[in-house]
Amino acid sequence: MSARLDRRLLTAGMGVTVAQLVTLWAEHTPARLPVPVACPGCGHPYSDTTPLCPTAAVVRPLLRRRRHEIPGAIDALTPNQLADLTGKRLSTALPEVTR
């Protein structure tokens, strides 16, 4: 399967809201450990070279920068999704044992 950018991200373009970014991040990032072998949102297979699906790779830097625009916007994320967003590590890049 070939994963693509989520259509909602393409449709919103430069007008994407923080709420939309949070929704996309939640749908394209593993909610908890152990991590599945593919993105829950689009089916992109995780690997050492591509630990994020195309949508998550675009959303992560945008949401990291904009998450403070709306207080509490990221409160709905699970601890794993929050750590993947704000931390230096990605759960999808952890050793195979934890996946």
Coordinates of N, CA and C in Angstrom, one line a residue:
M1 N 0.8 -1.2 0.0 CA 0.0 0.0 0.0 C 0.9 1.2 0.0
S2 N 0.5 2.2 -0.8 CA 1.3 3.5 -0.8 C 0.5 4.5 -0.1
A3 N 1.1 5.0 1.0 CA 0.5 6.0 1.8 C 0.6 7.4 1.2
R4 N -0.4 8.2 1.3 CA -0.4 9.5 0.8 C -0.7 10.5 1.9
L5 N -0.6 11.8 1.6 CA -1.0 12.8 2.5 C -2.5 12.7 2.7
D6 N -3.0 12.9 3.9 CA -4.4 12.9 4.2 C -5.1 14.0 3.4
R7 N -6.2 13.7 2.8 CA -6.9 14.7 1.9 C -7.3 15.9 2.7
R8 N -7.7 15.7 4.0 CA -8.1 16.9 4.8 C -6.9 17.9 4.9
L9 N -5.7 17.4 5.0 CA -4.6 18.3 5.1 C -4.4 19.1 3.7
L10 N -4.6 18.4 2.6 CA -4.4 19.0 1.3 C -5.5 20.0 1.1
T11 N -6.8 19.7 1.5 CA -7.9 20.6 1.3 C -7.7 21.8 2.1
A12 N -7.3 21.7 3.4 CA -7.1 22.9 4.3 C -6.0 23.8 3.8
G13 N -4.9 23.2 3.3 CA -3.8 24.0 2.8 C -3.2 24.9 3.9
M14 N -2.9 26.1 3.6 CA -2.4 27.0 4.5 C -3.4 27.5 5.6
G15 N -4.6 27.1 5.4 CA -5.7 27.5 6.4 C -5.9 26.4 7.4
V16 N -5.0 25.4 7.5 CA -5.3 24.3 8.5 C -5.3 24.9 9.9
T17 N -6.2 24.4 10.7 CA -6.4 24.9 12.0 C -5.6 23.9 13.0
V18 N -5.4 24.4 14.2 CA -4.8 23.6 15.2 C -5.7 22.4 15.5
A19 N -7.0 22.6 15.6 CA -7.9 21.4 15.8 C -7.7 20.4 14.8
Q20 N -7.6 20.8 13.5 CA -7.4 19.8 12.4 C -6.1 19.1 12.5
L21 N -5.1 19.8 12.9 CA -3.7 19.2 13.1 C -3.8 18.2 14.2
V22 N -4.4 18.5 15.3 CA -4.5 17.6 16.4 C -5.3 16.3 16.0
T23 N -6.4 16.5 15.3 CA -7.1 15.3 14.8 C -6.3 14.4 13.9
L24 N -5.6 15.1 12.9 CA -4.7 14.3 12.0 C -3.6 13.6 12.7
W25 N -3.0 14.3 13.7 CA -1.9 13.7 14.5 C -2.4 12.5 15.2
A26 N -3.6 12.6 15.9 CA -4.2 11.5 16.6 C -4.5 10.3 15.7
E27 N -5.0 10.6 14.5 CA -5.4 9.5 13.6 C -4.2 8.8 13.0
H28 N -3.0 9.5 12.8 CA -1.9 9.0 12.1 C -0.7 8.7 13.0
T29 N -0.9 8.6 14.3 CA 0.1 8.3 15.3 C -0.4 7.2 16.2
P30 N 0.5 6.3 16.5 CA 0.0 5.2 17.5 C -0.4 5.7 18.8
A31 N -1.6 5.3 19.2 CA -2.1 5.8 20.5 C -1.4 5.3 21.7
R32 N -0.9 4.0 21.6 CA -0.1 3.5 22.7 C 0.8 2.4 22.3
L33 N 1.7 2.0 23.2 CA 2.7 0.9 22.9 C 2.0 -0.4 23.2
P34 N 2.3 -1.5 22.6 CA 3.3 -1.6 21.5 C 2.8 -1.0 20.2
V35 N 3.7 -0.4 19.4 CA 3.3 0.2 18.2 C 3.0 -0.8 17.1
P36 N 1.9 -0.5 16.4 CA 1.6 -1.5 15.3 C 2.7 -1.4 14.2
V37 N 2.6 -2.2 13.2 CA 3.7 -2.2 12.2 C 3.4 -1.2 11.1
A38 N 2.2 -0.6 11.1 CA 1.8 0.4 10.1 C 1.0 1.5 10.7
C39 N 0.9 2.6 10.1 CA 0.1 3.8 10.5 C -1.3 3.4 10.7
P40 N -1.9 3.7 11.8 CA -3.4 3.4 12.0 C -4.3 4.2 11.1
G41 N -3.8 5.3 10.5 CA -4.6 6.2 9.7 C -4.6 5.9 8.2
C42 N -3.4 5.5 7.7 CA -3.2 5.3 6.3 C -2.6 4.0 5.9
G43 N -2.1 3.3 6.8 CA -1.5 2.0 6.5 C 0.0 2.1 6.1
H44 N 0.6 3.2 6.2 CA 2.1 3.4 5.9 C 2.9 2.4 6.8
P45 N 3.7 1.5 6.2 CA 4.5 0.6 7.0 C 5.7 1.4 7.7
Y46 N 5.8 1.3 9.0 CA 6.9 1.9 9.7 C 8.2 1.2 9.4
S47 N 9.3 2.0 9.3 CA 10.6 1.4 9.0 C 11.6 2.3 9.7
D48 N 12.9 1.9 9.7 CA 13.9 2.7 10.3 C 14.1 4.0 9.5
T49 N 13.9 3.9 8.2 CA 14.1 5.1 7.3 C 12.9 6.0 7.2
T50 N 11.7 5.5 7.5 CA 10.5 6.3 7.4 C 9.6 5.9 8.6
P51 N 10.0 6.4 9.8 CA 9.2 6.1 11.0 C 7.9 6.8 11.1
L52 N 7.6 7.8 10.3 CA 6.3 8.5 10.2 C 5.7 8.4 8.9
C53 N 4.4 8.3 8.8 CA 3.7 8.3 7.6 C 3.8 9.7 7.0
P54 N 3.5 9.9 5.7 CA 3.6 11.2 5.1 C 2.8 12.3 5.8
T55 N 1.6 12.0 6.3 CA 0.7 12.9 6.9 C 1.3 13.3 8.3
A56 N 1.8 12.4 9.1 CA 2.4 12.7 10.4 C 3.7 13.5 10.2
A57 N 4.4 13.2 9.2 CA 5.7 13.9 8.9 C 5.4 15.4 8.6
V58 N 4.3 15.7 8.0 CA 4.0 17.1 7.7 C 3.3 17.7 8.9
V59 N 2.5 17.0 9.6 CA 1.7 17.6 10.7 C 2.6 17.8 12.0
R60 N 3.6 16.9 12.2 CA 4.4 17.1 13.5 C 5.0 18.4 13.6
P61 N 5.8 18.9 12.7 CA 6.4 20.2 12.9 C 5.4 21.4 13.0
L62 N 4.4 21.3 12.2 CA 3.3 22.3 12.3 C 2.6 22.4 13.7
L63 N 2.3 21.2 14.1 CA 1.6 21.1 15.4 C 2.5 21.5 16.6
R64 N 3.8 21.1 16.5 CA 4.7 21.4 17.5 C 4.9 22.9 17.7
R65 N 4.9 23.6 16.6 CA 5.0 25.1 16.6 C 3.7 25.8 17.1
R66 N 2.5 25.2 16.7 CA 1.3 25.9 16.9 C 0.5 25.4 18.1
R67 N 0.9 24.4 18.8 CA 0.2 23.8 19.9 C -0.2 24.7 21.0
H68 N 0.5 25.8 21.1 CA 0.1 26.8 22.2 C -0.9 27.8 21.8
E69 N -1.3 27.8 20.6 CA -2.3 28.8 20.1 C -3.6 28.6 20.8
I70 N -4.0 27.4 21.1 CA -5.3 27.1 21.7 C -5.0 26.3 23.0
P71 N -5.1 26.9 24.1 CA -4.8 26.2 25.4 C -5.7 24.9 25.5
G72 N -5.1 23.8 25.8 CA -5.8 22.6 25.9 C -6.0 21.8 24.6
A73 N -5.6 22.3 23.5 CA -5.8 21.7 22.2 C -5.3 20.3 22.1
I74 N -4.2 20.0 22.8 CA -3.6 18.7 22.7 C -3.9 17.8 23.8
D75 N -4.8 18.3 24.7 CA -5.2 17.4 25.9 C -5.8 16.1 25.5
A76 N -6.4 16.0 24.3 CA -7.1 14.8 23.9 C -6.1 13.7 23.5
L77 N -4.8 14.1 23.3 CA -3.8 13.1 22.8 C -3.5 12.1 23.9
T78 N -3.2 10.9 23.5 CA -2.7 9.9 24.5 C -1.3 10.2 24.9
P79 N -0.8 9.7 26.1 CA 0.6 9.9 26.5 C 1.6 9.6 25.4
N80 N 1.4 8.5 24.6 CA 2.3 8.1 23.6 C 2.3 9.1 22.4
Q81 N 1.1 9.6 22.0 CA 1.0 10.6 21.0 C 1.6 11.9 21.4
L82 N 1.4 12.3 22.6 CA 2.0 13.5 23.2 C 3.5 13.4 23.2
A83 N 4.0 12.3 23.6 CA 5.5 12.1 23.7 C 6.1 12.1 22.3
D84 N 5.4 11.5 21.3 CA 5.8 11.5 19.9 C 5.8 12.9 19.3
L85 N 4.9 13.7 19.8 CA 4.8 15.1 19.3 C 5.9 16.0 19.9
T86 N 6.0 15.9 21.2 CA 6.8 16.9 21.9 C 8.2 16.4 22.3
G87 N 8.4 15.1 22.3 CA 9.7 14.5 22.7 C 10.7 14.4 21.5
K88 N 11.9 13.9 21.9 CA 12.9 13.8 20.9 C 12.9 12.4 20.2
R89 N 12.2 11.5 20.8 CA 12.1 10.2 20.2 C 10.7 10.0 19.6
L90 N 10.6 9.0 18.7 CA 9.4 8.6 18.1 C 9.1 7.1 18.5
S91 N 8.0 6.8 18.9 CA 7.7 5.4 19.3 C 7.8 4.5 18.1
T92 N 7.6 5.0 16.9 CA 7.6 4.2 15.7 C 9.1 3.9 15.3
A93 N 10.0 4.6 15.9 CA 11.5 4.4 15.7 C 12.1 3.6 16.8
L94 N 11.4 3.2 17.8 CA 11.9 2.4 18.9 C 12.3 1.0 18.4
P95 N 13.2 0.3 19.1 CA 13.6 -1.0 18.7 C 12.3 -1.9 18.5
E96 N 12.5 -2.9 17.6 CA 11.4 -3.8 17.2 C 10.8 -4.5 18.4
V97 N 11.5 -4.7 19.5 CA 11.0 -5.4 20.7 C 9.8 -4.6 21.3
T98 N 9.8 -3.3 21.3 CA 8.7 -2.5 21.9 C 7.6 -2.3 21.0
R99 N 7.7 -2.7 19.7 CA 6.6 -2.5 18.8 C 5.6 -3.6 18.9

